[in-house]
mmCIF file of C-alpha atoms and ligand atoms in Angstrom:
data_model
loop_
_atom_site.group_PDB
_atom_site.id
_atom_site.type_symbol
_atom_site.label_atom_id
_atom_site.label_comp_id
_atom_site.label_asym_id
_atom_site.label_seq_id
_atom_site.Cartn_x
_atom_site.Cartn_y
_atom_site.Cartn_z
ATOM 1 C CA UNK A 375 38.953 -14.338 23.745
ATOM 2 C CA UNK A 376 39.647 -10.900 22.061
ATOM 3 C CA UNK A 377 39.968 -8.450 24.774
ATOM 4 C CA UNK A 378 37.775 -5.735 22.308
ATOM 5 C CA UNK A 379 34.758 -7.802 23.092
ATOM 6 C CA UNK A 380 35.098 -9.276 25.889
ATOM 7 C CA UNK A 381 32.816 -7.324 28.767
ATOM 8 C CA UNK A 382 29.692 -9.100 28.638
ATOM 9 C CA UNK A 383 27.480 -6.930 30.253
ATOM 10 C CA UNK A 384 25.445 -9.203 32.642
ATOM 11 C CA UNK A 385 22.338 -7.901 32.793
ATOM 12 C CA UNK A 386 21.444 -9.930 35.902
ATOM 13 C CA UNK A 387 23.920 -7.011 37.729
ATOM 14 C CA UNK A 388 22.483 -4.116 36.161
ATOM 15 C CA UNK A 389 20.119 -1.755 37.940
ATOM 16 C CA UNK A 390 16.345 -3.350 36.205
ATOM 17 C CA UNK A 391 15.470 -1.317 33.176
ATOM 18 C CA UNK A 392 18.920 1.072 33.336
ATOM 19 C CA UNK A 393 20.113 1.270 29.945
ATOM 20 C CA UNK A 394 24.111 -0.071 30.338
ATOM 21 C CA UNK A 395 26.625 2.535 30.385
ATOM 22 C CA UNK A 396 29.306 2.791 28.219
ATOM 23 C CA UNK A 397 31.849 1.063 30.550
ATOM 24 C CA UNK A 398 28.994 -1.914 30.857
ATOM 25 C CA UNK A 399 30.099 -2.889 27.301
ATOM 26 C CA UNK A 400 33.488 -4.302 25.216
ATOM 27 C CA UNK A 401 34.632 -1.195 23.767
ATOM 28 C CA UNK A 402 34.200 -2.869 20.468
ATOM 29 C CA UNK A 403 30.710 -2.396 21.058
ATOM 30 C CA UNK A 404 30.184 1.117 22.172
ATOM 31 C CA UNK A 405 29.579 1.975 18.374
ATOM 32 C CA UNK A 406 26.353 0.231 18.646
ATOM 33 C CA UNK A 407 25.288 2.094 22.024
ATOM 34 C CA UNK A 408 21.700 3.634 21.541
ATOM 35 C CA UNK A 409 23.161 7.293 21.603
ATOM 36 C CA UNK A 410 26.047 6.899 19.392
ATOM 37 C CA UNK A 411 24.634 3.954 17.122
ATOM 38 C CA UNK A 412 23.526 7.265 14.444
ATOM 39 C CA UNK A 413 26.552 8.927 14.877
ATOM 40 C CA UNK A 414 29.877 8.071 12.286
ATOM 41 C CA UNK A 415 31.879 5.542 14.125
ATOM 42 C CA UNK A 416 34.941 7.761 14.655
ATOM 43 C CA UNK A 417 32.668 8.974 17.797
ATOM 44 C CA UNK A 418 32.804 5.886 20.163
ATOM 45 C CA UNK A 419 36.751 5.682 19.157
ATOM 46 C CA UNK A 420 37.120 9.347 20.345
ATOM 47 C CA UNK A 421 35.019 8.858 23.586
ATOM 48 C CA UNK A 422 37.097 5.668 23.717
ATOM 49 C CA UNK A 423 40.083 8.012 23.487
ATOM 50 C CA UNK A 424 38.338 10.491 26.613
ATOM 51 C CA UNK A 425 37.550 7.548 28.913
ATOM 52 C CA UNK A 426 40.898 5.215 28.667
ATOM 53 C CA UNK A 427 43.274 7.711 27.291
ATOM 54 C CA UNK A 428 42.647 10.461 29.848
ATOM 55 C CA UNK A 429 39.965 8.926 32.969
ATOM 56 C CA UNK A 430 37.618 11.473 31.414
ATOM 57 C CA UNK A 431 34.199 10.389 32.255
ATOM 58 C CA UNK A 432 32.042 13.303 31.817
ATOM 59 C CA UNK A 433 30.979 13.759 28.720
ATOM 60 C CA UNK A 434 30.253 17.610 29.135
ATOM 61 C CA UNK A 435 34.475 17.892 29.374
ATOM 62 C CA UNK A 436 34.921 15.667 25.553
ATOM 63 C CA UNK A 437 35.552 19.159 23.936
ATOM 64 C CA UNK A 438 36.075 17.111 20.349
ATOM 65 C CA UNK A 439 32.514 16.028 20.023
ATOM 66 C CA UNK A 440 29.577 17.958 19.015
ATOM 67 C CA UNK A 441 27.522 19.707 21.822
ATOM 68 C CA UNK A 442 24.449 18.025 21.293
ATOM 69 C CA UNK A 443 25.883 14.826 21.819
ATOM 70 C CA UNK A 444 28.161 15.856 24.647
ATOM 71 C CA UNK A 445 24.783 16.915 26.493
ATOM 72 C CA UNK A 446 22.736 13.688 25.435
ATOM 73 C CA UNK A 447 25.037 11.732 27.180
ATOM 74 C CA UNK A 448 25.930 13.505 29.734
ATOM 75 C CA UNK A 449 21.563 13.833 30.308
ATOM 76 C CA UNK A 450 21.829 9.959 30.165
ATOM 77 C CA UNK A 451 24.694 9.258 32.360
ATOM 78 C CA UNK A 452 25.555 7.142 29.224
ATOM 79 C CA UNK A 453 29.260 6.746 30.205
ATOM 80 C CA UNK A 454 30.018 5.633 33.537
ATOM 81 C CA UNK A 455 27.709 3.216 36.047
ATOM 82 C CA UNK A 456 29.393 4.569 39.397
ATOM 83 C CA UNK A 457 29.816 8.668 40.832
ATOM 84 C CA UNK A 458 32.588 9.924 42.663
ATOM 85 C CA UNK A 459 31.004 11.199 46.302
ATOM 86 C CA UNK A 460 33.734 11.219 48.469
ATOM 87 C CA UNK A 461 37.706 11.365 48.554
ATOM 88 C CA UNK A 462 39.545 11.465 51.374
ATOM 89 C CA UNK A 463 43.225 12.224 51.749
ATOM 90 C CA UNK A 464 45.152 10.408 54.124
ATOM 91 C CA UNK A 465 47.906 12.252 55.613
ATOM 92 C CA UNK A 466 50.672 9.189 54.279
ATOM 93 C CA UNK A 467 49.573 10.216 50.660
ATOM 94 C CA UNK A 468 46.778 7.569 49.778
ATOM 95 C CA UNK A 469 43.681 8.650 48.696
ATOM 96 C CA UNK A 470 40.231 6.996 49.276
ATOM 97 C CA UNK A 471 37.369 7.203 46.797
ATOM 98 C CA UNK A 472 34.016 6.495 48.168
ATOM 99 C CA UNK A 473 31.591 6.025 44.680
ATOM 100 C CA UNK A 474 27.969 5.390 44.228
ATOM 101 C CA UNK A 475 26.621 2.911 42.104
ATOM 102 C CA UNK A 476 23.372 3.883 39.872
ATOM 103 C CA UNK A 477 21.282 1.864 41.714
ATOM 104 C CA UNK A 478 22.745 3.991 45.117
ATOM 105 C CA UNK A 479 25.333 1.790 47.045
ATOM 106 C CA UNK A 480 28.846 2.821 47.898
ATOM 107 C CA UNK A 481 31.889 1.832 46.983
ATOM 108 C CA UNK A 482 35.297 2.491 47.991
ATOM 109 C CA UNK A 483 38.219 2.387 46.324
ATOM 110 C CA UNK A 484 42.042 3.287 47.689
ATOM 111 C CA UNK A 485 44.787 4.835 45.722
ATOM 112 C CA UNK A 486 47.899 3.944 47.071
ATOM 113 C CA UNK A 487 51.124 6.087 45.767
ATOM 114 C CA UNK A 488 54.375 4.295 46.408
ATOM 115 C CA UNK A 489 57.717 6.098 44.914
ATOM 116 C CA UNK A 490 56.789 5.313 40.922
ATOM 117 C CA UNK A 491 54.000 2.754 41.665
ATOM 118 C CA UNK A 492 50.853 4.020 41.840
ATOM 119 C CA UNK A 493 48.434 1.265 43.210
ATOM 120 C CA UNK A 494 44.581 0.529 43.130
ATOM 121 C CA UNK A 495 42.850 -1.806 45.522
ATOM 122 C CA UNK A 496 39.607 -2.305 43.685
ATOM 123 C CA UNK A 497 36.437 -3.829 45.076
ATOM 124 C CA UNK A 498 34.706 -6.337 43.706
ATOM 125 C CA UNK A 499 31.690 -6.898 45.474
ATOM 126 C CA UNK A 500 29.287 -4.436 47.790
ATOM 127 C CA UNK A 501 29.541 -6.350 51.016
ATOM 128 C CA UNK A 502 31.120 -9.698 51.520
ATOM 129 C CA UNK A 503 29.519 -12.707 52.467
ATOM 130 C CA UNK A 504 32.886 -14.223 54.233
ATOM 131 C CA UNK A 505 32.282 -12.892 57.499
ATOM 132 C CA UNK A 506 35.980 -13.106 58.605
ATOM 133 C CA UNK A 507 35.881 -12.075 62.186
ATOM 134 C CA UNK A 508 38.318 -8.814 61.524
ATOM 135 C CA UNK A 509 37.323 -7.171 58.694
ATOM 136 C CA UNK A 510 35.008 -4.753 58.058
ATOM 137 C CA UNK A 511 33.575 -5.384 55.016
ATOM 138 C CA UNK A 512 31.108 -7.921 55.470
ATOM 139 C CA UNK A 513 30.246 -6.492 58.559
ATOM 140 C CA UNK A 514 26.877 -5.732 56.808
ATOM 141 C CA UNK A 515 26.684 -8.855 54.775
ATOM 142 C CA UNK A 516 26.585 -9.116 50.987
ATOM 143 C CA UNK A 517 24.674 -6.723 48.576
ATOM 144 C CA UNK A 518 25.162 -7.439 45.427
ATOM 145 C CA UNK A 519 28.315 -8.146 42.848
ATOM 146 C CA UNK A 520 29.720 -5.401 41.074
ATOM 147 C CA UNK A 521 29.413 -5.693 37.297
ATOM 148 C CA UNK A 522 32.625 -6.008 34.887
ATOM 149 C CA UNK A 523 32.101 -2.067 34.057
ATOM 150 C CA UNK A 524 31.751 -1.095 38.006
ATOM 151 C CA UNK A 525 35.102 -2.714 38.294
ATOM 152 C CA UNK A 526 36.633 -0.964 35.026
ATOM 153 C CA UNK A 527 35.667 2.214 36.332
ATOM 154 C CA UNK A 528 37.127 2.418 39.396
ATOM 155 C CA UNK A 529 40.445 2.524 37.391
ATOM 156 C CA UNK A 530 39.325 4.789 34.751
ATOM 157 C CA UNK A 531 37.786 7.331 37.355
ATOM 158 C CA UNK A 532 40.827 7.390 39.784
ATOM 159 C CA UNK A 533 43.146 7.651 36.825
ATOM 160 C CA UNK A 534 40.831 10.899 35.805
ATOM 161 C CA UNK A 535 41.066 11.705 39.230
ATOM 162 C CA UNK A 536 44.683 11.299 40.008
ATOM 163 C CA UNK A 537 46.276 13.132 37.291
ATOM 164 C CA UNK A 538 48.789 14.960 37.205
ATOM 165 C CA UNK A 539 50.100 12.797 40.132
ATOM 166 C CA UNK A 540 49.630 9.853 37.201
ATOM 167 C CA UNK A 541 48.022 6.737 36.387
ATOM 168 C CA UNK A 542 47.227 3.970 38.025
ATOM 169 C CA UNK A 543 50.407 1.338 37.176
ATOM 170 C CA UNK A 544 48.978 -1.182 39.348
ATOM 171 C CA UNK A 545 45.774 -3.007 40.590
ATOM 172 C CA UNK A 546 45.035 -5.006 43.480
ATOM 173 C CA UNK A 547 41.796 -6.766 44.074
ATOM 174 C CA UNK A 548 41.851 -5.938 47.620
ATOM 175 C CA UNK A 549 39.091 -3.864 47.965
ATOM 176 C CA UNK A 550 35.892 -5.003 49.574
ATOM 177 C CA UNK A 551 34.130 -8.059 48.336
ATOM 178 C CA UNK A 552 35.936 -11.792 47.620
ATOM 179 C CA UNK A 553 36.597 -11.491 43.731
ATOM 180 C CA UNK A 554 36.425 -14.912 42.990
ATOM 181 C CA UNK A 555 32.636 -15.131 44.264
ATOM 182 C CA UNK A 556 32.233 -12.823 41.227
ATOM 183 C CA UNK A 557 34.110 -14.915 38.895
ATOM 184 C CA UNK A 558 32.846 -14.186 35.671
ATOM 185 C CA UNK A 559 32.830 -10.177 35.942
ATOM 186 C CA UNK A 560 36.018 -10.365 37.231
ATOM 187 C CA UNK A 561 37.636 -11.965 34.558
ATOM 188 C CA UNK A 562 35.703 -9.632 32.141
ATOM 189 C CA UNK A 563 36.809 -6.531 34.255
ATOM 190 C CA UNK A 564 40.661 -8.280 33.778
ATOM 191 C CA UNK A 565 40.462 -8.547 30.093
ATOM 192 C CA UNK A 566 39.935 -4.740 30.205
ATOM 193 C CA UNK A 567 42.214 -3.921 32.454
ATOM 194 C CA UNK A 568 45.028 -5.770 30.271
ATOM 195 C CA UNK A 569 43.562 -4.830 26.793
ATOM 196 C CA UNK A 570 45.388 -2.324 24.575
ATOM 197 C CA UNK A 571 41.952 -0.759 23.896
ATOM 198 C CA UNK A 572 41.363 -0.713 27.649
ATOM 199 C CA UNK A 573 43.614 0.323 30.676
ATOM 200 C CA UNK A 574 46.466 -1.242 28.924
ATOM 201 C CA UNK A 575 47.917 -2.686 32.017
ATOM 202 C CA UNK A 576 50.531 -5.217 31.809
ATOM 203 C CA UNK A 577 48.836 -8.941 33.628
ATOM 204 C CA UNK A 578 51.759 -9.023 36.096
ATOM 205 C CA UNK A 579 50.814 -5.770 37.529
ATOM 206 C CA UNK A 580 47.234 -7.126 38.867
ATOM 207 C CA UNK A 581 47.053 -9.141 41.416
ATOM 208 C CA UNK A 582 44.036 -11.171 42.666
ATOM 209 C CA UNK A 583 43.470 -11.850 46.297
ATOM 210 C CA UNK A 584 41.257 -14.440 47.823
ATOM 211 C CA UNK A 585 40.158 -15.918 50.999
ATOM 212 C CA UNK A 586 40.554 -19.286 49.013
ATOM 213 C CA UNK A 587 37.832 -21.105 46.841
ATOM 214 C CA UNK A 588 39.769 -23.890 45.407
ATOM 215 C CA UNK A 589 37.846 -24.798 41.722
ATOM 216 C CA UNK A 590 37.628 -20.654 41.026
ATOM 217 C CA UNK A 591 41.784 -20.333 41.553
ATOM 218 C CA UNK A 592 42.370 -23.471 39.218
ATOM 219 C CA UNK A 593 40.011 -21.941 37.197
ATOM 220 C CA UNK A 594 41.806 -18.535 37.240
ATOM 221 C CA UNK A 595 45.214 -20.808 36.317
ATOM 222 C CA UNK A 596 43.346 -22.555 33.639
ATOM 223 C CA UNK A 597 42.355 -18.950 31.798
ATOM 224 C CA UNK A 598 46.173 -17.808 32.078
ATOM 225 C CA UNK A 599 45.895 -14.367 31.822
ATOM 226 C CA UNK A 600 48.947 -14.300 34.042
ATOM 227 C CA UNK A 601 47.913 -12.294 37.419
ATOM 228 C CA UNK A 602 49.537 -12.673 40.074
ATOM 229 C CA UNK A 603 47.654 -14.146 43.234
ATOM 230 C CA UNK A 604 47.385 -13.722 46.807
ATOM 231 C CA UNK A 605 45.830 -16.199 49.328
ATOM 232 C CA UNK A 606 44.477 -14.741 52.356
ATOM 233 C CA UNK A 607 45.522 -17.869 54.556
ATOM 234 C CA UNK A 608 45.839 -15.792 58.155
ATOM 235 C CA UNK A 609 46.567 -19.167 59.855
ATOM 236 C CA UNK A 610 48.826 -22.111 60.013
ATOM 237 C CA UNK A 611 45.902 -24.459 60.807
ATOM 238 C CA UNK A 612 42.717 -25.658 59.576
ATOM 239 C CA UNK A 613 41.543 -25.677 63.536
ATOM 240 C CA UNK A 614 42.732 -21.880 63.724
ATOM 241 C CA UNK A 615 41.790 -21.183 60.007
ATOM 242 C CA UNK A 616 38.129 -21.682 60.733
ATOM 243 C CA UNK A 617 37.487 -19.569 64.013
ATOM 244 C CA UNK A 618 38.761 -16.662 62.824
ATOM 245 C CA UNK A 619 37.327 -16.868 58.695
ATOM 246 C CA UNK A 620 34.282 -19.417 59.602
ATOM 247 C CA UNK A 621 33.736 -20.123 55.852
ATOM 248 C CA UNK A 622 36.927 -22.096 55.836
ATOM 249 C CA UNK A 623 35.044 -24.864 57.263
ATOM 250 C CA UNK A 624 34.121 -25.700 54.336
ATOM 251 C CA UNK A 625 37.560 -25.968 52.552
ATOM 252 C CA UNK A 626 39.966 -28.333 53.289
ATOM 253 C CA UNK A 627 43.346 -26.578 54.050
ATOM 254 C CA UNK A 628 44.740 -29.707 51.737
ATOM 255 C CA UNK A 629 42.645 -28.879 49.128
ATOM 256 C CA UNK A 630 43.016 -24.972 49.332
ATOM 257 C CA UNK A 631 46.931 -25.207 49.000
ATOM 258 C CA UNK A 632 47.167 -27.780 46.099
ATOM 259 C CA UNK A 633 45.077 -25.655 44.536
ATOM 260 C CA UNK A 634 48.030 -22.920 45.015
ATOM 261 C CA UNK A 635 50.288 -25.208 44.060
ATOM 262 C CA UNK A 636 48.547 -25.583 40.847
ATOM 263 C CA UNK A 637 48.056 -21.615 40.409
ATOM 264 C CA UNK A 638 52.062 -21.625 40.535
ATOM 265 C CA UNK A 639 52.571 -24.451 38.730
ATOM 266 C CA UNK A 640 50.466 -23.403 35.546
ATOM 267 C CA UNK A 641 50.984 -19.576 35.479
ATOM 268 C CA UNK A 642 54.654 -19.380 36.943
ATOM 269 C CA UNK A 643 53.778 -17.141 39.384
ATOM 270 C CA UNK A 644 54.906 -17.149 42.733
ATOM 271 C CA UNK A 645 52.077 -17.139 45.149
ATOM 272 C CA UNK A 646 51.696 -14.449 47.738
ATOM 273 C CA UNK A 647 50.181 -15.841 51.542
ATOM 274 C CA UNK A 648 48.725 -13.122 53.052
ATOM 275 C CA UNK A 649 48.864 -13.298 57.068
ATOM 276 C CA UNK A 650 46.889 -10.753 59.606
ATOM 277 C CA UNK A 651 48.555 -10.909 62.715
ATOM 278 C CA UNK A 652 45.806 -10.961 65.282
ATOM 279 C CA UNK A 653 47.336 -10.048 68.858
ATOM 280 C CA UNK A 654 46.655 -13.073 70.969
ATOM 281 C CA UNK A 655 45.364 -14.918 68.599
ATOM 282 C CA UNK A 656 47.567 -16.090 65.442
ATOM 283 C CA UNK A 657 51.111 -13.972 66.469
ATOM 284 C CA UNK A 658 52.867 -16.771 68.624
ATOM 285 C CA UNK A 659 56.390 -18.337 68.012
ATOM 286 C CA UNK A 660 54.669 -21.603 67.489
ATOM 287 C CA UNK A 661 52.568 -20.313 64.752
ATOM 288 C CA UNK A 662 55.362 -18.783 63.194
ATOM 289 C CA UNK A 663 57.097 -22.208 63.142
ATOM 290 C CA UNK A 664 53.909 -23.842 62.084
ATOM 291 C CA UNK A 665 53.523 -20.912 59.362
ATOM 292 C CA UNK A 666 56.656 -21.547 57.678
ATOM 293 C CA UNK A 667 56.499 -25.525 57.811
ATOM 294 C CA UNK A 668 53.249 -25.036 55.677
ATOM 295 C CA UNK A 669 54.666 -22.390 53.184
ATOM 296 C CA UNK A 670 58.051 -24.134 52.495
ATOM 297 C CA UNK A 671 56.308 -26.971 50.631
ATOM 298 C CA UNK A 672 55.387 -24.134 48.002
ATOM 299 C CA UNK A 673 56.570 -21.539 45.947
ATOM 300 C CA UNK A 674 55.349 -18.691 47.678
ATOM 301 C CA UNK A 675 56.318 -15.215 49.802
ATOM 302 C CA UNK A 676 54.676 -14.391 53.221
ATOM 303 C CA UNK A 677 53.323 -11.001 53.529
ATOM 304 C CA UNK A 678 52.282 -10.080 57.495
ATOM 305 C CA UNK A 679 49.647 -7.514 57.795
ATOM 306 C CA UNK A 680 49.079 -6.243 61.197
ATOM 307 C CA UNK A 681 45.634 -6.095 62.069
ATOM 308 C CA UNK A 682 44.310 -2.656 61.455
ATOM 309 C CA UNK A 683 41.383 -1.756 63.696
ATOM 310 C CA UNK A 684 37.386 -2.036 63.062
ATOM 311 C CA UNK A 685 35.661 -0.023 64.691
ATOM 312 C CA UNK A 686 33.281 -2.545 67.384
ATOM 313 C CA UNK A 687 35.937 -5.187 66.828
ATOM 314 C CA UNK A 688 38.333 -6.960 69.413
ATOM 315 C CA UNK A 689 41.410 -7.385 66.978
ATOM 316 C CA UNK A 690 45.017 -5.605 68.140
ATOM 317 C CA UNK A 691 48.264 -5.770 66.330
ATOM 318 C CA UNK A 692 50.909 -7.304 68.008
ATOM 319 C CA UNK A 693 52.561 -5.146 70.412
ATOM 320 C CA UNK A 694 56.023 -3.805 70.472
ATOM 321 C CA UNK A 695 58.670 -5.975 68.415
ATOM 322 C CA UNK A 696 56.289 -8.871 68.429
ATOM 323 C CA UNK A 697 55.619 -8.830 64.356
ATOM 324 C CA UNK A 698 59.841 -8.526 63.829
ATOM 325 C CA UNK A 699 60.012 -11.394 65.834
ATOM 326 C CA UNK A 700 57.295 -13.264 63.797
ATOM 327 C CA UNK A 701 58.824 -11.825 60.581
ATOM 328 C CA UNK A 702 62.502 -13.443 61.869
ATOM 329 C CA UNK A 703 60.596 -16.850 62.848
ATOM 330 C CA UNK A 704 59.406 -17.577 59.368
ATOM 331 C CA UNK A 705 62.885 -15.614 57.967
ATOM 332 C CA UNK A 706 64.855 -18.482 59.514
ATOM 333 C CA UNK A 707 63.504 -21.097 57.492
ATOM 334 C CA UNK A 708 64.353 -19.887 54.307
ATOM 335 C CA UNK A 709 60.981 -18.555 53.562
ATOM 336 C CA UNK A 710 60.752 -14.755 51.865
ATOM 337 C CA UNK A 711 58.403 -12.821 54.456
ATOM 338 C CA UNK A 712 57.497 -9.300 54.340
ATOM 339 C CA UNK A 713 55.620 -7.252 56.569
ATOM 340 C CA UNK A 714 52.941 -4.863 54.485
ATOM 341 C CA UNK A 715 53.460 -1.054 55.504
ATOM 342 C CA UNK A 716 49.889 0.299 56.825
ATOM 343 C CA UNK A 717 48.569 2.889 54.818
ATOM 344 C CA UNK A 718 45.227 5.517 54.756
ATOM 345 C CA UNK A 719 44.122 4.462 58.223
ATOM 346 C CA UNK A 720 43.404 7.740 59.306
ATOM 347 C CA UNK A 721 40.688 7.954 56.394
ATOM 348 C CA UNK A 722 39.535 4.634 57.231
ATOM 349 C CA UNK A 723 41.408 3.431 54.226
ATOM 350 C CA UNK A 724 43.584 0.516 55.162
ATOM 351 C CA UNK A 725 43.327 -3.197 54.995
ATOM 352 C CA UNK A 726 40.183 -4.731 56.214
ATOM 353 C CA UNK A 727 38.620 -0.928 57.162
ATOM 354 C CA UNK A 728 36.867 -1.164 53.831
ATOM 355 C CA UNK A 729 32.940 -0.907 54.230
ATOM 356 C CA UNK A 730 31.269 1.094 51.315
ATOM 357 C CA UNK A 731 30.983 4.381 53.601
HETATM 358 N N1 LIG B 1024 38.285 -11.266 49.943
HETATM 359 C C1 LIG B 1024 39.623 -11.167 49.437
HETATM 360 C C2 LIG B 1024 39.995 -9.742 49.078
HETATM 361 C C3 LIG B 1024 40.113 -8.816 50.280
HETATM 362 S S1 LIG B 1024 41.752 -8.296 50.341
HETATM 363 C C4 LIG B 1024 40.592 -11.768 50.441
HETATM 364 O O1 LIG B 1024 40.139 -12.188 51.488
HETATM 365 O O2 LIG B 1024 41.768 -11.894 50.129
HETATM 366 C C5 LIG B 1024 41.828 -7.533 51.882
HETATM 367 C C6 LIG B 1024 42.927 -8.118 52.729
HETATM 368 O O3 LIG B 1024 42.924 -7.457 54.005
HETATM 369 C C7 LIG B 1024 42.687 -9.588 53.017
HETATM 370 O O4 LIG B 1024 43.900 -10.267 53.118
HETATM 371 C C8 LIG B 1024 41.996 -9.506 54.351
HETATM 372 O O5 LIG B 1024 42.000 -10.713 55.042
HETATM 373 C C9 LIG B 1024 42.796 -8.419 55.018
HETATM 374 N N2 LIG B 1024 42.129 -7.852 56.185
HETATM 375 C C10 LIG B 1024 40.829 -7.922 56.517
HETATM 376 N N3 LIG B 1024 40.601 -7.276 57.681
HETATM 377 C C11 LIG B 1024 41.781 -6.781 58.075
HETATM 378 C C12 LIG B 1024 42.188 -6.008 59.208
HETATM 379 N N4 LIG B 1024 41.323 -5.616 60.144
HETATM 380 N N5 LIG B 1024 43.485 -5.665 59.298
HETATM 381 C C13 LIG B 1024 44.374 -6.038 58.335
HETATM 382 N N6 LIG B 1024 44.041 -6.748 57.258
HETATM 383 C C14 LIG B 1024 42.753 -7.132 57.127
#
């Protein structure tokens, strides 16, 4: 599909009777918005230029366009579907965005500067309806998808944002939500975060995490927009598996991993297993044994995440040199494991802390 046109905006996700915002449509369309259908097209390729080119969203600051249309659309909120309310600075350097949607629901978004990467965890969802026992973002259930343009503008506002520290180089679809529940917008918001005409990221630098719905990750293979993916497995067992993410019940662990193997196999990609250690509860020597076992019949790299803490929820990290030990466990049998450095706690910014303010 060409990338220019490719951000149907669904209209099913849209606040009723909003007009759609700029960033709600392919950029090959924003010619034909209502306030700059009368202008000469050079306009929407200059706002283009604003939005993209510099994560300049309000319209008041496009100093190349006329000032009656800089005020019409900035009177219409004609660019962007989501305000900045919040950022908070963490102490390590990350930087939490809390935004509001038009139709007045947060969402957050982390920046997360690393040497020359600069990363985005982007939601894709308000809520979750996973209910994994340690995270905080379905804590209040499921609201509503976030549309294609929600998802775009994230990046485009935290690049406008960010500067002069730089743009975002990478995004992760680790935010709150599962992406793949919101299949369709997702792959819309992709296609513009790849396109030239869009945030001109390169495919390998997104990556796509997912608690694991087997027909949306063959799916995702069959498209081959070349992500890379991650697969929140947090266990070595089914029987484990399902008390501590009780949707998993419904998902074969056999059926969940071929699907991984067919991610790999079609896209080339090595697949990243994501695994919280839960003190007490997923962090023995057996499970690291067990862990490894599973993973070596795959292409794939381990990445431990030490549980960060929820506020009214039981979950510790490991204590003491429990994760190295883990970490060495899996090590041993040849499998590449890494343990994921904990960032933006302090703002409530880190892994699983996520809960739309
Ligand atoms: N729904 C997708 C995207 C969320 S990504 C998924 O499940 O992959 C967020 C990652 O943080 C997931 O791997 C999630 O399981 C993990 N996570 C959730 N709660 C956490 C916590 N309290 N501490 C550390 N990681 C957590």
């Amino acid at each position: 599909m060409d990338p220019a046109t490719a951000l149907p905006c669904d209209p099913a996700d849209l606040k009723a009777g909003a007009t759609p915002t700029l960033l709600d449509l392919a950029p090959a369309e924003w010619g034909r918005h209502p306030l700059l259908a009368e202008e000469p097209p050079f306009r929407a390729r200059q706002v283009r230029e604003w939005v993209f080119g510099a994560g300049v969203t309000d319209p008041l600051r496009m100093t190349n366009l006329p000032e009656g249309l800089r005020r019409r659309l900035a009177d219409d909120g004609a660019v962007t579907p989501l305000a900045i309310e919040r950022e908070h600075l963490s102490a390590d350097g990350a930087r939490k965005f809390l935004f509001r949607t038009r139709d007045e629901h947060g969402v957050e978004t982390v920046l997360i500067p690393a040497g020359d990467r600069r990363t985005l965890c982007v939601s894709s969802q308000v809520g979750c309806a996973m209910g994994c026992l340690f995270c905080a973002s379905g804590l209040a259930g499921f609201t509503r998808n976030l549309t294609a343009g929600e998802m775009v503008a994230q990046v485009v506002m935290a690049n406008g944002a960010a500067s002069p520290a730089g743009r975002v180089n990478r995004v992760v679809m680790m935010g709150m939500g599962e992406p793949l529940l919101n299949y369709a917008n997702l792959l819309s918001a992709m296609r513009l975060f790849t396109a030239e005409e869009g945030c001109g990221l390169g495919a390998r630098r997104i990556t796509v995490s997912t608690v694991g719905i087997p027909a949306r990750i063959r799916d995702l293979a069959d498209a081959g927009l070349g992500v890379h993916l991650a697969l929140s497995l947090h266990a070595p067992t089914a029987a484990l598996r399902e008390k501590i993410i009780p949707p998993a019940r419904r998902v074969p662990l056999d059926e969940l991993m071929e699907a991984i193997r067919y991610y790999f196999e079609k896209s080339g990609r090595e697949v990243l297993i994501e695994y919280i250690l839960l003190a007490g509860v997923n962090d023995s020597e057996d499970e690291a044994q067990a862990l490894a076992r599973l993973v070596k019949r795959y292409r794939a790299t381990v990445n431990l995440i030490p549980a960060n803490p929820v506020v009214g929820l039981p979950y510790r990290p490991p204590a003491g040199d429990a994760i190295a030990r883990f970490q060495r466990e899996v090590r041993r049998r040849g499998i590449r494991c890494t343990v994921r450095r904990r960032r933006g706690d302090d703002v409530s910014a880190a892994c699983g802390q996520l809960a739309g303010g």
